[in-house]
PDB file of C-alpha atoms in Angstrom:
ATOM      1  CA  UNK E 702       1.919  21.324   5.134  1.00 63.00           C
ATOM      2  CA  UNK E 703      -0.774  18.754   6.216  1.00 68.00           C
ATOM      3  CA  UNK E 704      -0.138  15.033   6.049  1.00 64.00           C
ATOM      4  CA  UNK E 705      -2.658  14.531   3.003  1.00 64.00           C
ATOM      5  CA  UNK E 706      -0.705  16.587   0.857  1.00 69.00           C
ATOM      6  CA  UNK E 707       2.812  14.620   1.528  1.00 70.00           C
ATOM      7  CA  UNK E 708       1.764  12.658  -1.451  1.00 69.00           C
ATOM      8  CA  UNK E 709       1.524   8.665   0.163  1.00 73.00           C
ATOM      9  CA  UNK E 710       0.445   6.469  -1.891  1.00 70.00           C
ATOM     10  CA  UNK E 711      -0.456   2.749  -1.229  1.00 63.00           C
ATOM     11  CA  UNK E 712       1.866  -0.389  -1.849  1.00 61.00           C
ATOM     12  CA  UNK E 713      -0.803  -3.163  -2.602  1.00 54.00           C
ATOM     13  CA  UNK E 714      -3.841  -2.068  -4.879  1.00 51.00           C
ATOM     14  CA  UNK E 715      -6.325  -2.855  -2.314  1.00 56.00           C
ATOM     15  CA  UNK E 716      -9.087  -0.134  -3.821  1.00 57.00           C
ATOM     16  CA  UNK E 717      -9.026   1.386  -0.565  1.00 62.00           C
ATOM     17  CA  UNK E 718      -8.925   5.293  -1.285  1.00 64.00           C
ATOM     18  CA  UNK E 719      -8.349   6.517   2.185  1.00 78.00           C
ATOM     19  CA  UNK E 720      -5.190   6.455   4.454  1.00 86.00           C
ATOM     20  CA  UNK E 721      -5.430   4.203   8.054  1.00 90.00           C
ATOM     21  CA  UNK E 722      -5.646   7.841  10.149  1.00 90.00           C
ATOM     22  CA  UNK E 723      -8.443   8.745   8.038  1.00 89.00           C
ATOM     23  CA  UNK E 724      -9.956   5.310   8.952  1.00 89.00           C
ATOM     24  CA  UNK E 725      -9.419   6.066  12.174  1.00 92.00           C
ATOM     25  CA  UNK E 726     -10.238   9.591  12.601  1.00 91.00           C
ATOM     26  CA  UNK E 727     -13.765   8.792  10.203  1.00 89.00           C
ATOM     27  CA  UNK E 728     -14.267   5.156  11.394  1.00 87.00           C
ATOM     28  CA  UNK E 729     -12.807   4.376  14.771  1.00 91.00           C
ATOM     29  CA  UNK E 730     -11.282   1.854  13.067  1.00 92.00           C
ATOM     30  CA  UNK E 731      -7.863   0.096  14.195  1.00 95.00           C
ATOM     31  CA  UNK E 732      -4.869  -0.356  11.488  1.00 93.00           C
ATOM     32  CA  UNK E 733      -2.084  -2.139  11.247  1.00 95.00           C
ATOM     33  CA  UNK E 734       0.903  -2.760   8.697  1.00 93.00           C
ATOM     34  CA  UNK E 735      -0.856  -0.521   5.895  1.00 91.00           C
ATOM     35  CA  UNK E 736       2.279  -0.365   3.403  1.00 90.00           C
ATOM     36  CA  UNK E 737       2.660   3.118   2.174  1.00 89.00           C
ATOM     37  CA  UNK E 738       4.629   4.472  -0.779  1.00 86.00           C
ATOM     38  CA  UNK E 739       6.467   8.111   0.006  1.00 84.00           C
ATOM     39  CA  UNK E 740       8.001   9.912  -3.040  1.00 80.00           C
ATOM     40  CA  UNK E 741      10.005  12.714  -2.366  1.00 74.00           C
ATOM     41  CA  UNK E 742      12.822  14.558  -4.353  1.00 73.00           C
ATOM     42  CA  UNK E 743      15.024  14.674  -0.768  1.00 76.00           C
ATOM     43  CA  UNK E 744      14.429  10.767  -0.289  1.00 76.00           C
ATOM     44  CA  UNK E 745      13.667   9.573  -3.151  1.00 82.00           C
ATOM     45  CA  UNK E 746      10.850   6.499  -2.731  1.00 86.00           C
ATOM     46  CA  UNK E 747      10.141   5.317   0.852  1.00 89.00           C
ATOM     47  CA  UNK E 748       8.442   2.379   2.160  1.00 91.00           C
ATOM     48  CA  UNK E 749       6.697   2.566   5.076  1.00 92.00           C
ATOM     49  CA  UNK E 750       5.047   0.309   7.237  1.00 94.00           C
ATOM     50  CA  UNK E 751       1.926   2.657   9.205  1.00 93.00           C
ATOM     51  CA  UNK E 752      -0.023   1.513  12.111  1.00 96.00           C
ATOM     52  CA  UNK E 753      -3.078   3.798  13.446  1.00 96.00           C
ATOM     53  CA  UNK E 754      -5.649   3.649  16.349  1.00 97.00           C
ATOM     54  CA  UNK E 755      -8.452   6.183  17.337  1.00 96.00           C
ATOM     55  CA  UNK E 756      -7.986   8.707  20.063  1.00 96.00           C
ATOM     56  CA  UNK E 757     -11.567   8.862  21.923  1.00 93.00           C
ATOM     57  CA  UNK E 758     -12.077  10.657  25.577  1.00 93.00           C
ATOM     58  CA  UNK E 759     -13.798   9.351  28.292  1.00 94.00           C
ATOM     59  CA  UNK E 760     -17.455   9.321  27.066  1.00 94.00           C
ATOM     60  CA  UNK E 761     -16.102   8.295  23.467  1.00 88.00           C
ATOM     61  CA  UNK E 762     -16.021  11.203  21.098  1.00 89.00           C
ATOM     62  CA  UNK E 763     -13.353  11.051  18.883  1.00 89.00           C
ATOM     63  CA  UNK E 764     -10.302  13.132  19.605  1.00 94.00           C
ATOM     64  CA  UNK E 765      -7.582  12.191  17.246  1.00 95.00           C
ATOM     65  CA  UNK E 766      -5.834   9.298  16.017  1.00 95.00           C
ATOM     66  CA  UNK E 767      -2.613   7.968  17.195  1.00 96.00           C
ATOM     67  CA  UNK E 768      -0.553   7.040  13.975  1.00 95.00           C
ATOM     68  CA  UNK E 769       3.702   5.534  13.514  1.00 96.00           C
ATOM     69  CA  UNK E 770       5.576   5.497  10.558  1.00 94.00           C
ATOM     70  CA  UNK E 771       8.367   2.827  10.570  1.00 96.00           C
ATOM     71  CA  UNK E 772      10.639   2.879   7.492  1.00 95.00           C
ATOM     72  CA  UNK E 773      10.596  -0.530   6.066  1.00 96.00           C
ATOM     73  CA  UNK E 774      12.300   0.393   2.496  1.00 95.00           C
ATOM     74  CA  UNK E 775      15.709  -0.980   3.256  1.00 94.00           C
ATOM     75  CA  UNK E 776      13.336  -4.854   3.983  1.00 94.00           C
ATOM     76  CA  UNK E 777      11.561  -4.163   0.916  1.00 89.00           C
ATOM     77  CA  UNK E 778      14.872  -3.949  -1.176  1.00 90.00           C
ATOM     78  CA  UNK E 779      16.119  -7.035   0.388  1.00 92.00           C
ATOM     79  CA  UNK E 780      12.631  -8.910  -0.563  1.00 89.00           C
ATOM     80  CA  UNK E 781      13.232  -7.675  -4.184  1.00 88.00           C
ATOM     81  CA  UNK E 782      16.519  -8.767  -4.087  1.00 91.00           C
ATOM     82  CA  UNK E 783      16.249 -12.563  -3.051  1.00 91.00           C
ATOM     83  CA  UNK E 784      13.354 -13.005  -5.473  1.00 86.00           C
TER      84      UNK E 784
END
């Protein structure tokens, strides 16, 4: 399966339709702490906080992008909790 098709969706309604690798695959473009929404029937619904960064090779042609997941969901719970 490819990554578009895992189903994230994003946290804050921003308007922004594409996901930070896209950004950075498309755009060059540096992200950081995009909250993402995962919902799977294994899971259930995961929070994740996603960082990404272009991939270029020495004469700058884009080669990839360079994207972590860190699972935040347990923090988010805890926020929702205290408020």
């Amino acid at each position: 399966r490819k990554l578009r098709d895992l189903g994230f969706e994003s946290v804050l309604q921003t308007g922004e339709a594409a996901l930070p690798w896209q950004n950075s695959l498309r755009g060059g473009e540096v992200r950081r702490g995009v909250m993402l929404n995962l919902n799977g029937p294994q899971l259930g619904s995961r929070t994740f906080s996603v960082n990404s960064t272009p991939i270029s090779d020495a004469k700058g042609v884009s080669r990839g992008a360079l994207t972590t997941f860190d699972d935040v969901t347990h923090i988010e719970k805890k926020n929702k909790e205290l408020q």
